[in-house]
């Protein structure tokens, strides 16, 4: 039996494929490479280039492969872009989910593990954020993901397709041997941007806002290592295989780091000065996002190995130093 990973050429998906292969699973990957990289996909996984919204293509993959469950990473995820181009997000993300569930149902595949996000909660009413807290997204990206969660819920009700929605907080880091890592273009995430400055590729870091009601005025986020995150997907798939009902889990560390603290940690890890300046707030940034993640630890028996941000940054720095041009496959799209 095979695990199908949609979006398996992307940053998080490629780490999940890698961990699945390491743990002995048979893996197939679907990715249209719009932001992903063919070279990121573990050579032991079968690769199908195509779009999740293309039902005829997906149908062909499900015909060829004996799929026991899917893990769905394929989506766009840049918040500011989603504010300007919401329909691009509802089309790729939300319509992509409809297409995938149609094909899963047709082929009687009834298990899906899904990349959801803290962005589905919007501005939290309380910290840490619990899975049962209200989900009121403040941008189209978060809305598109919340809609995907809701579509799965109704598909469970109607067709018995069981799902686990994993709501990630801030994902960073790379495989420890530095063979795969984060390569987005343009890059928008804090950790890789800090490391671009450390590597001399950018002049300085712009810290978006220092007047938030936090310990030092900068935003506070909860960082989780990409390989720990990947492992949670495998646990979630096994949870569904064991016959459990659909559910949602936060994935974070339950600890918050401010943007200034992240900068200091990166200075320590890299030994570089990393110039930084204060800049205006970025639209739509919640002040503080910290997960209550005890549910995943208890219910899925998730045991993250990276519990401090310096170790997370160290693995990202290792990837950056060994792959200064990322996967070196940039075209105009990525
Ligand atoms: P990514 O852009 O690196 O990976 C997404 C992958 O999906 C890419 O390989 C891309 O080519 C592929 N893809 C996109 N649309 C597709 C389509 N229609 N058909 C086929 N393939 C398609 O992103 P990532 O950082 O690895 O994030 C993966 C998932 O995790 C996303 O769904 C994102 O919403 C979610 N997420 C990410 C973070 C984060 O911090 N990176 C946080 C919360 C949630
Ligand atoms: N951030 C920043 N400068 C940058 C990129 C990000 O100050 O060049 C801040 C951003 O405003 C947020 C935090 O870093 O407070 C994490 O942002 P990221 O985009 O990595 O993840 P998000 O929390 O938006 O999912």
Short mmCIF file of C-alpha atoms and ligand atoms in Angstrom, two decimals:
data_model
loop_
_atom_site.label_atom_id
_atom_site.label_comp_id
_atom_site.label_asym_id
_atom_site.label_seq_id
_atom_site.Cartn_x
_atom_site.Cartn_y
_atom_site.Cartn_z
CA UNK A 1 0.00 0.00 0.00
CA UNK A 2 1.13 3.49 -0.87
CA UNK A 3 0.96 6.90 0.79
CA UNK A 4 0.21 9.65 -1.74
CA UNK A 5 1.77 13.01 -0.86
CA UNK A 6 0.28 15.99 -2.68
CA UNK A 7 2.73 18.90 -2.68
CA UNK A 8 5.60 16.56 -1.82
CA UNK A 9 8.16 18.67 -3.72
CA UNK A 10 7.59 21.65 -1.42
CA UNK A 11 9.43 22.64 1.72
CA UNK A 12 7.39 20.72 4.29
CA UNK A 13 6.13 18.05 1.88
CA UNK A 14 9.67 17.05 0.84
CA UNK A 15 10.64 16.53 4.49
CA UNK A 16 7.52 14.42 5.03
CA UNK A 17 8.29 12.30 1.95
CA UNK A 18 11.82 11.85 3.22
CA UNK A 19 10.66 10.72 6.67
CA UNK A 20 8.05 8.37 5.16
CA UNK A 21 10.73 6.75 3.00
CA UNK A 22 13.11 6.52 5.97
CA UNK A 23 10.39 4.75 7.93
CA UNK A 24 9.83 2.23 5.15
CA UNK A 25 6.58 3.51 3.59
CA UNK A 26 5.94 3.21 -0.12
CA UNK A 27 5.44 6.77 -1.34
CA UNK A 28 4.05 8.48 -4.44
CA UNK A 29 4.18 12.24 -4.92
CA UNK A 30 1.95 14.59 -6.91
CA UNK A 31 3.22 18.12 -7.44
CA UNK A 32 2.91 20.68 -10.24
CA UNK A 33 6.23 22.29 -9.18
CA UNK A 34 4.66 25.74 -9.07
CA UNK A 35 6.67 26.48 -5.93
CA UNK A 36 8.26 23.07 -5.34
CA UNK A 37 11.49 21.49 -6.53
CA UNK A 38 11.87 18.15 -8.29
CA UNK A 39 15.29 17.71 -6.65
CA UNK A 40 13.73 17.94 -3.19
CA UNK A 41 11.79 14.69 -3.66
CA UNK A 42 13.44 11.59 -2.22
CA UNK A 43 14.56 9.37 -5.12
CA UNK A 44 12.71 6.37 -3.66
CA UNK A 45 9.32 8.07 -4.12
CA UNK A 46 7.49 7.85 -7.46
CA UNK A 47 6.87 11.32 -8.86
CA UNK A 48 3.86 12.51 -10.88
CA UNK A 49 4.00 16.05 -12.19
CA UNK A 50 0.52 17.56 -12.38
CA UNK A 51 -2.10 19.73 -10.76
CA UNK A 52 -4.39 18.68 -7.91
CA UNK A 53 -7.24 20.50 -9.64
CA UNK A 54 -6.83 18.31 -12.74
CA UNK A 55 -9.21 15.47 -11.86
CA UNK A 56 -8.41 13.41 -14.97
CA UNK A 57 -4.70 13.50 -14.09
CA UNK A 58 -5.39 12.63 -10.42
CA UNK A 59 -7.70 9.84 -11.51
CA UNK A 60 -4.81 8.34 -13.50
CA UNK A 61 -2.53 8.46 -10.47
CA UNK A 62 -5.16 6.78 -8.28
CA UNK A 63 -5.64 4.12 -11.00
CA UNK A 64 -1.93 3.32 -11.09
CA UNK A 65 -1.21 3.43 -7.37
CA UNK A 66 -2.69 1.34 -4.55
CA UNK A 67 -3.28 4.28 -2.21
CA UNK A 68 -4.11 3.73 1.47
CA UNK A 69 -4.12 7.39 2.47
CA UNK A 70 -3.09 10.84 1.35
CA UNK A 71 -1.16 13.69 2.92
CA UNK A 72 -2.12 17.01 1.37
CA UNK A 73 0.41 19.88 1.36
CA UNK A 74 -0.35 21.31 -2.09
CA UNK A 75 -1.41 24.92 -1.65
CA UNK A 76 -0.36 28.54 -1.90
CA UNK A 77 0.55 30.08 1.45
CA UNK A 78 1.78 33.67 1.15
CA UNK A 79 -0.50 35.86 3.26
CA UNK A 80 0.19 39.29 1.67
CA UNK A 81 -0.27 37.81 -1.81
CA UNK A 82 -3.60 36.32 -0.72
CA UNK A 83 -4.79 39.77 0.33
CA UNK A 84 -4.18 41.04 -3.21
CA UNK A 85 -5.22 37.90 -5.11
CA UNK A 86 -7.83 36.08 -2.98
CA UNK A 87 -9.32 34.18 -5.91
CA UNK A 88 -5.92 32.61 -6.68
CA UNK A 89 -6.05 31.13 -3.16
CA UNK A 90 -9.65 29.95 -3.25
CA UNK A 91 -9.02 28.40 -6.66
CA UNK A 92 -5.77 26.59 -5.91
CA UNK A 93 -6.33 25.72 -2.27
CA UNK A 94 -10.08 25.37 -1.80
CA UNK A 95 -11.03 24.11 -5.27
CA UNK A 96 -7.96 21.84 -5.14
CA UNK A 97 -9.42 20.19 -2.04
CA UNK A 98 -12.78 19.59 -3.76
CA UNK A 99 -11.00 17.96 -6.69
CA UNK A 100 -8.88 15.75 -4.43
CA UNK A 101 -11.83 14.59 -2.31
CA UNK A 102 -13.88 13.80 -5.44
CA UNK A 103 -11.13 11.53 -6.71
CA UNK A 104 -10.47 9.99 -3.28
CA UNK A 105 -14.14 9.18 -2.91
CA UNK A 106 -14.33 7.68 -6.40
CA UNK A 107 -11.37 5.42 -5.58
CA UNK A 108 -12.60 4.59 -2.10
CA UNK A 109 -9.58 6.18 -0.38
CA UNK A 110 -10.89 7.33 3.00
CA UNK A 111 -7.97 8.86 4.89
CA UNK A 112 -6.47 12.32 4.53
CA UNK A 113 -3.94 14.22 6.61
CA UNK A 114 -4.10 17.91 5.84
CA UNK A 115 -1.77 20.93 6.22
CA UNK A 116 -3.84 23.49 8.04
CA UNK A 117 -2.51 26.56 9.76
CA UNK A 118 -2.60 28.86 12.76
CA UNK A 119 -3.88 31.43 10.23
CA UNK A 120 -7.30 29.76 10.50
CA UNK A 121 -7.61 31.20 14.04
CA UNK A 122 -7.02 34.82 13.06
CA UNK A 123 -6.41 37.23 15.96
CA UNK A 124 -6.52 34.96 19.02
CA UNK A 125 -8.79 35.73 21.96
CA UNK A 126 -6.48 33.84 24.31
CA UNK A 127 -2.92 32.50 24.44
CA UNK A 128 -2.04 29.67 24.14
CA UNK A 129 -4.46 28.89 21.32
CA UNK A 130 -6.49 25.71 21.76
CA UNK A 131 -7.94 23.61 18.95
CA UNK A 132 -11.44 24.42 20.20
CA UNK A 133 -10.90 28.20 20.00
CA UNK A 134 -12.89 30.20 17.42
CA UNK A 135 -11.52 30.14 13.88
CA UNK A 136 -11.93 33.61 12.42
CA UNK A 137 -9.27 34.12 9.73
CA UNK A 138 -8.07 37.64 8.99
CA UNK A 139 -6.82 36.94 5.47
CA UNK A 140 -7.91 34.95 2.37
CA UNK A 141 -5.12 32.40 2.85
CA UNK A 142 -6.39 31.46 6.31
CA UNK A 143 -9.98 31.52 5.02
CA UNK A 144 -9.10 29.20 2.13
CA UNK A 145 -7.60 26.72 4.62
CA UNK A 146 -10.54 26.97 7.01
CA UNK A 147 -12.87 26.26 4.08
CA UNK A 148 -10.76 23.21 3.28
CA UNK A 149 -11.19 21.98 6.86
CA UNK A 150 -14.96 22.49 6.60
CA UNK A 151 -15.15 20.73 3.24
CA UNK A 152 -13.37 17.74 4.79
CA UNK A 153 -15.81 17.72 7.71
CA UNK A 154 -18.83 17.50 5.41
CA UNK A 155 -17.08 14.90 3.23
CA UNK A 156 -16.54 12.81 6.34
CA UNK A 157 -20.24 13.12 7.14
CA UNK A 158 -21.37 12.23 3.63
CA UNK A 159 -18.71 9.82 2.34
CA UNK A 160 -16.90 8.68 5.48
CA UNK A 161 -13.59 10.23 4.43
CA UNK A 162 -11.69 10.58 7.72
CA UNK A 163 -9.30 13.48 8.15
CA UNK A 164 -6.73 14.91 10.50
CA UNK A 165 -6.22 18.66 10.14
CA UNK A 166 -2.79 19.67 11.45
CA UNK A 167 -2.69 23.36 12.25
CA UNK A 168 0.95 24.38 11.99
CA UNK A 169 2.40 27.36 13.76
CA UNK A 170 5.78 28.68 12.47
CA UNK A 171 7.74 26.04 10.64
CA UNK A 172 11.51 26.39 10.22
CA UNK A 173 14.73 24.38 9.96
CA UNK A 174 15.94 21.70 7.58
CA UNK A 175 16.94 18.04 7.59
CA UNK A 176 20.00 17.76 9.82
CA UNK A 177 22.32 16.48 7.08
CA UNK A 178 21.49 19.59 5.05
CA UNK A 179 20.35 17.61 1.99
CA UNK A 180 16.88 19.23 1.83
CA UNK A 181 15.64 22.54 3.16
CA UNK A 182 13.58 25.66 2.56
CA UNK A 183 13.81 27.30 -0.89
CA UNK A 184 10.96 29.72 -1.54
CA UNK A 185 11.17 32.51 -4.05
CA UNK A 186 10.44 35.15 -3.07
CA UNK A 187 11.15 34.21 0.54
CA UNK A 188 8.76 35.72 3.07
CA UNK A 189 9.46 33.76 6.27
CA UNK A 190 11.49 35.23 9.12
CA UNK A 191 14.14 32.53 9.69
CA UNK A 192 15.31 32.10 6.07
CA UNK A 193 15.28 35.88 5.59
CA UNK A 194 17.47 36.38 8.68
CA UNK A 195 19.85 33.75 7.28
CA UNK A 196 19.91 35.48 3.87
CA UNK A 197 21.18 38.56 5.73
CA UNK A 198 23.69 36.43 7.64
CA UNK A 199 24.92 35.01 4.31
CA UNK A 200 25.32 38.51 2.88
CA UNK A 201 22.52 38.09 0.31
CA UNK A 202 20.47 40.90 1.84
CA UNK A 203 21.76 44.08 3.45
CA UNK A 204 19.61 43.92 6.55
CA UNK A 205 16.56 42.46 8.21
CA UNK A 206 13.47 44.65 8.40
CA UNK A 207 11.61 43.83 11.64
CA UNK A 208 7.95 44.51 10.99
CA UNK A 209 6.72 46.49 13.99
CA UNK A 210 8.09 47.15 17.47
CA UNK A 211 4.97 48.60 19.08
CA UNK A 212 3.06 45.39 19.76
CA UNK A 213 1.91 44.56 23.31
CA UNK A 214 4.67 41.94 23.76
CA UNK A 215 7.80 41.64 25.92
CA UNK A 216 9.96 43.71 23.53
CA UNK A 217 7.33 45.19 21.22
CA UNK A 218 7.95 42.75 18.35
CA UNK A 219 5.63 39.90 17.32
CA UNK A 220 5.85 36.62 19.19
CA UNK A 221 5.65 33.31 17.31
CA UNK A 222 5.86 29.61 18.13
CA UNK A 223 8.51 27.73 16.10
CA UNK A 224 8.45 24.06 15.21
CA UNK A 225 11.15 22.09 13.37
CA UNK A 226 10.18 20.85 9.92
CA UNK A 227 11.28 17.26 10.62
CA UNK A 228 9.26 17.12 13.86
CA UNK A 229 6.34 18.47 11.86
CA UNK A 230 6.86 15.81 9.18
CA UNK A 231 6.80 13.11 11.85
CA UNK A 232 3.46 14.39 13.15
CA UNK A 233 1.93 13.67 9.71
CA UNK A 234 3.03 10.07 9.87
CA UNK A 235 1.58 9.73 13.38
CA UNK A 236 -1.66 11.30 12.14
CA UNK A 237 -1.88 8.86 9.27
CA UNK A 238 -1.32 5.94 11.65
CA UNK A 239 -3.97 7.41 13.94
CA UNK A 240 -6.49 7.28 11.10
CA UNK A 241 -5.35 3.79 10.08
CA UNK A 242 -6.04 2.67 13.67
CA UNK A 243 -9.69 3.62 13.07
CA UNK A 244 -9.89 6.87 15.00
CA UNK A 245 -12.33 9.58 14.09
CA UNK A 246 -11.53 12.84 12.29
CA UNK A 247 -9.85 15.49 14.40
CA UNK A 248 -7.68 18.63 14.42
CA UNK A 249 -4.35 19.21 16.21
CA UNK A 250 -2.14 22.23 16.72
CA UNK A 251 1.54 21.67 15.99
CA UNK A 252 3.81 24.04 17.86
CA UNK A 253 6.19 24.10 20.78
CA UNK A 254 3.91 25.95 23.23
CA UNK A 255 6.75 28.50 23.62
CA UNK A 256 6.87 31.96 22.12
CA UNK A 257 9.87 33.82 20.69
CA UNK A 258 9.80 37.46 19.68
CA UNK A 259 11.23 38.57 16.36
CA UNK A 260 14.06 40.30 18.22
CA UNK A 261 14.79 37.11 20.17
CA UNK A 262 14.91 35.16 16.91
CA UNK A 263 17.40 37.66 15.53
CA UNK A 264 19.59 37.33 18.63
CA UNK A 265 19.41 33.54 18.44
CA UNK A 266 20.47 33.65 14.77
CA UNK A 267 23.37 35.99 15.60
CA UNK A 268 24.53 33.49 18.20
CA UNK A 269 24.22 30.46 15.91
CA UNK A 270 25.83 32.03 12.85
CA UNK A 271 28.38 34.25 14.60
CA UNK A 272 27.38 37.00 12.15
CA UNK A 273 26.39 40.53 12.98
CA UNK A 274 23.09 40.41 10.96
CA UNK A 275 22.18 44.10 10.61
CA UNK A 276 18.54 44.87 11.35
CA UNK A 277 16.24 47.88 11.28
CA UNK A 278 12.78 48.52 12.58
CA UNK A 279 10.10 48.80 9.90
CA UNK A 280 6.35 49.46 9.95
CA UNK A 281 3.94 46.71 10.92
CA UNK A 282 3.08 44.16 8.22
CA UNK A 283 -0.68 44.15 7.48
CA UNK A 284 -2.57 41.30 9.08
CA UNK A 285 0.12 40.20 11.59
CA UNK A 286 -1.40 39.06 14.90
CA UNK A 287 0.61 40.26 17.89
CA UNK A 288 1.26 36.85 19.48
CA UNK A 289 0.66 33.29 18.25
CA UNK A 290 1.48 30.44 20.60
CA UNK A 291 -0.03 26.98 20.29
CA UNK A 292 -1.43 24.80 22.97
CA UNK A 293 0.08 21.63 21.51
CA UNK A 294 -0.44 19.15 24.33
CA UNK A 295 -3.29 17.50 22.42
CA UNK A 296 -0.95 16.29 19.63
CA UNK A 297 1.57 15.16 22.22
CA UNK A 298 -1.01 13.19 24.20
CA UNK A 299 -3.30 11.86 21.49
CA UNK A 300 -0.85 11.27 18.65
CA UNK A 301 2.08 10.60 20.99
CA UNK A 302 4.01 13.32 19.12
CA UNK A 303 7.45 13.84 20.66
CA UNK A 304 9.26 16.72 18.95
CA UNK A 305 13.05 16.34 19.10
CA UNK A 306 13.94 19.99 18.51
CA UNK A 307 12.81 22.00 21.48
CA UNK A 308 14.90 25.11 21.16
CA UNK A 309 15.05 27.70 18.44
CA UNK A 310 18.85 27.76 18.26
CA UNK A 311 18.85 24.11 17.17
CA UNK A 312 16.13 24.86 14.63
CA UNK A 313 18.10 27.82 13.25
CA UNK A 314 21.33 25.77 13.22
CA UNK A 315 19.80 23.20 10.84
CA UNK A 316 18.47 25.96 8.57
CA UNK A 317 21.91 27.62 8.58
CA UNK A 318 23.55 24.31 7.67
CA UNK A 319 21.19 24.01 4.65
CA UNK A 320 21.82 27.64 3.71
CA UNK A 321 25.59 27.26 3.82
CA UNK A 322 25.65 24.04 1.84
CA UNK A 323 23.01 25.27 -0.68
CA UNK A 324 23.57 29.00 -1.17
CA UNK A 325 21.40 28.94 -4.32
CA UNK A 326 18.81 26.56 -2.84
CA UNK A 327 17.94 23.83 -5.35
CA UNK A 328 19.38 26.03 -8.09
CA UNK A 329 16.35 25.54 -10.35
CA UNK A 330 14.84 29.00 -10.30
CA UNK A 331 12.71 30.21 -13.13
CA UNK A 332 10.45 33.23 -13.15
CA UNK A 333 7.77 31.45 -11.14
CA UNK A 334 9.85 30.54 -8.11
P1 LIG B 1 5.58 25.06 -0.49
O1 LIG B 1 5.10 26.13 -1.41
O2 LIG B 1 7.05 24.88 -0.34
O3 LIG B 1 4.94 23.67 -0.89
C1 LIG B 1 3.71 23.53 -1.54
C2 LIG B 1 3.89 22.49 -2.65
O4 LIG B 1 2.63 22.27 -3.29
C3 LIG B 1 4.86 22.96 -3.73
O5 LIG B 1 5.74 21.91 -4.07
C4 LIG B 1 3.95 23.31 -4.90
O6 LIG B 1 4.61 23.15 -6.15
C5 LIG B 1 2.79 22.35 -4.70
N1 LIG B 1 1.50 22.80 -5.24
C6 LIG B 1 0.86 23.97 -4.99
N2 LIG B 1 -0.31 24.01 -5.64
C7 LIG B 1 -0.42 22.83 -6.31
C8 LIG B 1 -1.42 22.26 -7.15
N3 LIG B 1 -2.53 22.92 -7.47
N4 LIG B 1 -1.20 21.02 -7.65
C9 LIG B 1 -0.08 20.33 -7.36
N5 LIG B 1 0.90 20.82 -6.57
C10 LIG B 1 0.73 22.05 -6.06
O7 LIG B 1 4.90 25.36 0.91
P2 LIG B 1 5.30 24.80 2.35
O8 LIG B 1 5.93 25.89 3.12
O9 LIG B 1 5.97 23.49 2.23
O10 LIG B 1 3.85 24.58 2.95
C11 LIG B 1 3.15 23.36 2.74
C12 LIG B 1 1.76 23.46 3.30
O11 LIG B 1 1.84 23.79 4.67
C13 LIG B 1 0.91 24.53 2.65
O12 LIG B 1 -0.36 23.96 2.41
C14 LIG B 1 0.83 25.62 3.68
O13 LIG B 1 -0.42 26.25 3.64
C15 LIG B 1 0.99 24.87 4.98
N6 LIG B 1 1.61 25.68 6.04
C16 LIG B 1 2.91 26.11 5.93
C17 LIG B 1 3.49 26.87 6.97
C18 LIG B 1 4.93 27.32 6.90
O14 LIG B 1 5.41 27.93 7.87
N7 LIG B 1 5.68 27.03 5.85
C19 LIG B 1 2.72 27.20 8.10
C20 LIG B 1 1.40 26.76 8.17
C21 LIG B 1 0.87 25.99 7.14
N1 LIG B 2 8.97 39.19 9.89
C1 LIG B 2 9.79 40.30 9.94
N2 LIG B 2 10.60 40.57 8.87
C2 LIG B 2 10.62 39.78 7.76
C3 LIG B 2 9.78 38.62 7.73
C4 LIG B 2 8.97 38.36 8.82
O1 LIG B 2 9.80 41.04 10.92
O2 LIG B 2 11.35 40.09 6.80
C5 LIG B 2 8.11 38.90 11.06
C6 LIG B 2 6.63 38.88 10.74
O3 LIG B 2 6.09 40.18 10.77
C7 LIG B 2 6.12 38.00 11.87
C8 LIG B 2 7.27 37.00 12.10
O4 LIG B 2 8.42 37.60 11.51
O5 LIG B 2 5.97 38.77 13.04
C9 LIG B 2 7.04 35.65 11.46
O6 LIG B 2 6.68 35.88 10.10
P1 LIG B 2 6.61 34.71 9.03
O7 LIG B 2 6.21 35.33 7.72
O8 LIG B 2 7.88 33.95 9.07
O9 LIG B 2 5.46 33.74 9.57
P2 LIG B 2 3.92 34.04 9.97
O10 LIG B 2 3.92 34.21 11.46
O11 LIG B 2 3.47 35.25 9.23
O12 LIG B 2 3.24 32.79 9.54
#
